[in-house]
C-alpha positions as MATLAB code, in Angstrom:
seq = 'GGEGATLREVLRDPRVEHVTMVDVDKGLVELCEKYLPMMHQGSFHSSKVTLAFDHGANFLRRATSESFDVIIVDGIDFGDKDTASYGNELFAQQFYRDAFRVLRRGGTFEQYLSDVDRGDSVSLLLRAGFDDFQYMCVDIDSFFGAGACFALSTKTLAE';
ca = [
       1.926    5.754   -5.114;
       0.428    7.404   -8.798;
       3.722    8.909   -9.123;
       5.485    5.238  -10.239;
       7.740    5.698   -7.499;
       6.752    2.393   -5.144;
       6.428    0.140   -8.039;
      10.135    1.066   -9.466;
      11.136    0.292   -6.585;
       9.410   -3.075   -6.029;
      10.891   -3.947   -9.367;
      14.224   -3.646   -8.379;
      14.000   -6.796   -6.377;
      14.873   -9.760   -8.563;
      12.704  -12.244   -6.940;
      10.141  -10.326   -8.043;
       8.131  -12.155  -11.124;
       4.767  -10.009  -10.686;
       3.595   -6.681  -10.111;
       0.297   -5.590   -9.491;
      -0.670   -1.999   -8.752;
      -3.259   -0.387   -8.182;
      -4.593    2.960   -8.407;
      -7.510    4.792   -7.692;
      -7.295    7.823  -10.421;
      -5.977    6.275  -13.880;
      -6.411    9.995  -15.290;
      -3.710   10.949  -11.953;
      -0.870    7.590  -12.806;
      -1.198    8.881  -16.613;
      -0.297   12.324  -15.940;
       2.782   10.990  -13.904;
       3.404    8.369  -16.594;
       3.932   11.600  -18.816;
       5.634   14.576  -16.985;
       7.769   12.029  -14.628;
       9.586    9.804  -15.809;
      12.608   10.607  -12.998;
      10.363    9.320  -10.333;
       8.299    5.954  -12.522;
      11.622    4.979  -14.862;
       9.404    3.101  -16.839;
       8.095    1.283  -14.770;
       4.755    0.743  -15.901;
       6.064   -0.964  -18.803;
       7.542   -3.434  -17.730;
       5.769   -6.964  -18.651;
       5.492   -7.774  -14.572;
       3.474   -5.046  -13.845;
      -0.585   -4.813  -14.354;
      -1.885   -1.573  -13.716;
      -5.931   -1.912  -12.410;
      -7.627    1.418  -11.425;
     -10.066    0.630   -8.689;
     -10.486    1.861   -4.818;
      -7.621   -0.370   -3.102;
     -10.535   -1.408   -0.324;
     -12.997   -3.144   -3.242;
      -9.742   -4.093   -5.185;
      -9.094   -6.527   -2.140;
     -12.608   -7.695   -1.596;
     -12.991   -9.011   -5.156;
      -9.665  -10.221   -5.140;
      -9.499  -14.076   -4.489;
      -7.991  -15.491   -1.010;
      -4.434  -16.293   -0.546;
      -3.381  -14.641   -3.618;
      -0.794  -12.319   -3.412;
       2.702  -12.408   -1.253;
       3.293   -8.305   -0.735;
       1.065   -5.905   -0.174;
       2.334   -2.353   -0.063;
      -0.602    0.246    0.694;
       1.558    3.956   -0.293;
      -2.285    5.441    0.428;
      -3.535    9.064    2.329;
      -5.933   10.991    2.354;
      -5.267   14.799    2.950;
      -7.654   17.301    4.127;
      -9.135   20.395    3.418;
      -7.035   22.476    6.089;
      -3.466   20.461    5.056;
      -3.789   18.123    7.603;
      -3.482   14.777    7.273;
      -7.353   13.220    7.304;
      -7.598    8.742    7.793;
     -11.378    8.720    8.323;
     -11.479    6.547    4.899;
     -11.625    2.680    4.224;
      -7.639    2.058    3.721;
      -7.348    2.151    7.324;
     -10.703    0.722    8.512;
     -11.049   -2.717    9.968;
     -12.698   -4.528    6.937;
      -9.505   -3.128    4.580;
      -7.466   -4.937    6.911;
      -9.312   -8.582    7.267;
      -9.271   -8.572    3.030;
      -5.814   -7.973    3.262;
      -5.133  -10.848    5.541;
      -7.457  -13.088    3.679;
      -5.830  -11.852    0.436;
      -2.448  -12.891    1.619;
      -0.616  -16.225    1.648;
       1.095  -17.755    4.488;
       3.850  -16.325    5.826;
       2.625  -13.282    3.501;
       3.543   -9.058    4.242;
       1.367   -6.277    4.567;
       2.930   -2.940    4.803;
       1.313    0.103    5.132;
       2.654    4.118    4.207;
       1.045    6.040    8.125;
       2.338    9.089    7.029;
       3.542   11.131   10.565;
       0.182   10.372   12.285;
       0.099    8.634   14.954;
      -2.308    5.373   13.822;
      -1.615    3.486   17.304;
      -4.565    1.823   16.535;
      -4.250    0.232   13.711;
      -1.808   -2.143   16.195;
      -5.414   -3.899   17.796;
      -6.766   -3.886   14.153;
      -4.428   -5.024   12.340;
      -3.727   -7.724   15.252;
      -8.049   -8.503   15.009;
      -7.824   -8.757   11.405;
      -5.134  -11.935   11.905;
      -1.798  -10.807   12.080;
       0.479  -12.059   13.832;
       2.494   -8.971   15.084;
       2.870   -5.240   13.980;
       5.941   -3.473   13.842;
       5.248    0.839   13.556;
       7.885    2.986   12.249;
       8.955    6.948   11.645;
      11.890    8.399   10.091;
      12.308   11.947    9.042;
      12.404   12.973    6.127;
      12.048   16.690    5.576;
      10.590   17.007    1.864;
       7.389   14.705    3.526;
       4.370   16.123    4.560;
       5.136   16.681    8.489;
       8.547   16.047    7.746;
       8.097   12.618    8.554;
       6.327    9.439    7.567;
       5.499    6.808    9.546;
       5.136    2.788    8.297;
       3.509   -0.425    9.575;
       4.363   -3.778    8.897;
       2.643   -6.930    9.698;
       2.723  -10.428    8.848;
       0.512  -13.626    7.831;
       2.041  -17.022    9.956;
       3.490  -19.758    7.535;
       1.536  -22.145   10.166;
      -2.250  -23.366    9.935;
];
């Protein structure tokens, strides 16, 4: 997310040659860069990083086909009453279709889902063309809702 922690962890992998971080809120990223150095640990300044400030769905819509090996979505909307709200484009069929198109064969798609049951993600990802799907949840007391769930899917190597 905007604090740079996901970016930091991606950069720990020595196989990573380039990372494009997309965030909708440039001001938030700048605040996090300045006031949360313990989270990003300088990752925003890596020569491997390109920062893009755009809505993730818009970014994928314009991205070149088969241009990414991995897509990690660390985004969530919150409603007015401290409850998760999933009505946005990051959880829509078109977003998953665009993610599939942008991934290279053998690519991986991962999405943070909070602690909300997103059983419909299975059908949306499979209809978008992904070959398999894993839904994983872990208990993390510091997360809103005291848990975190993730979707993991891949694009086959075969055509």
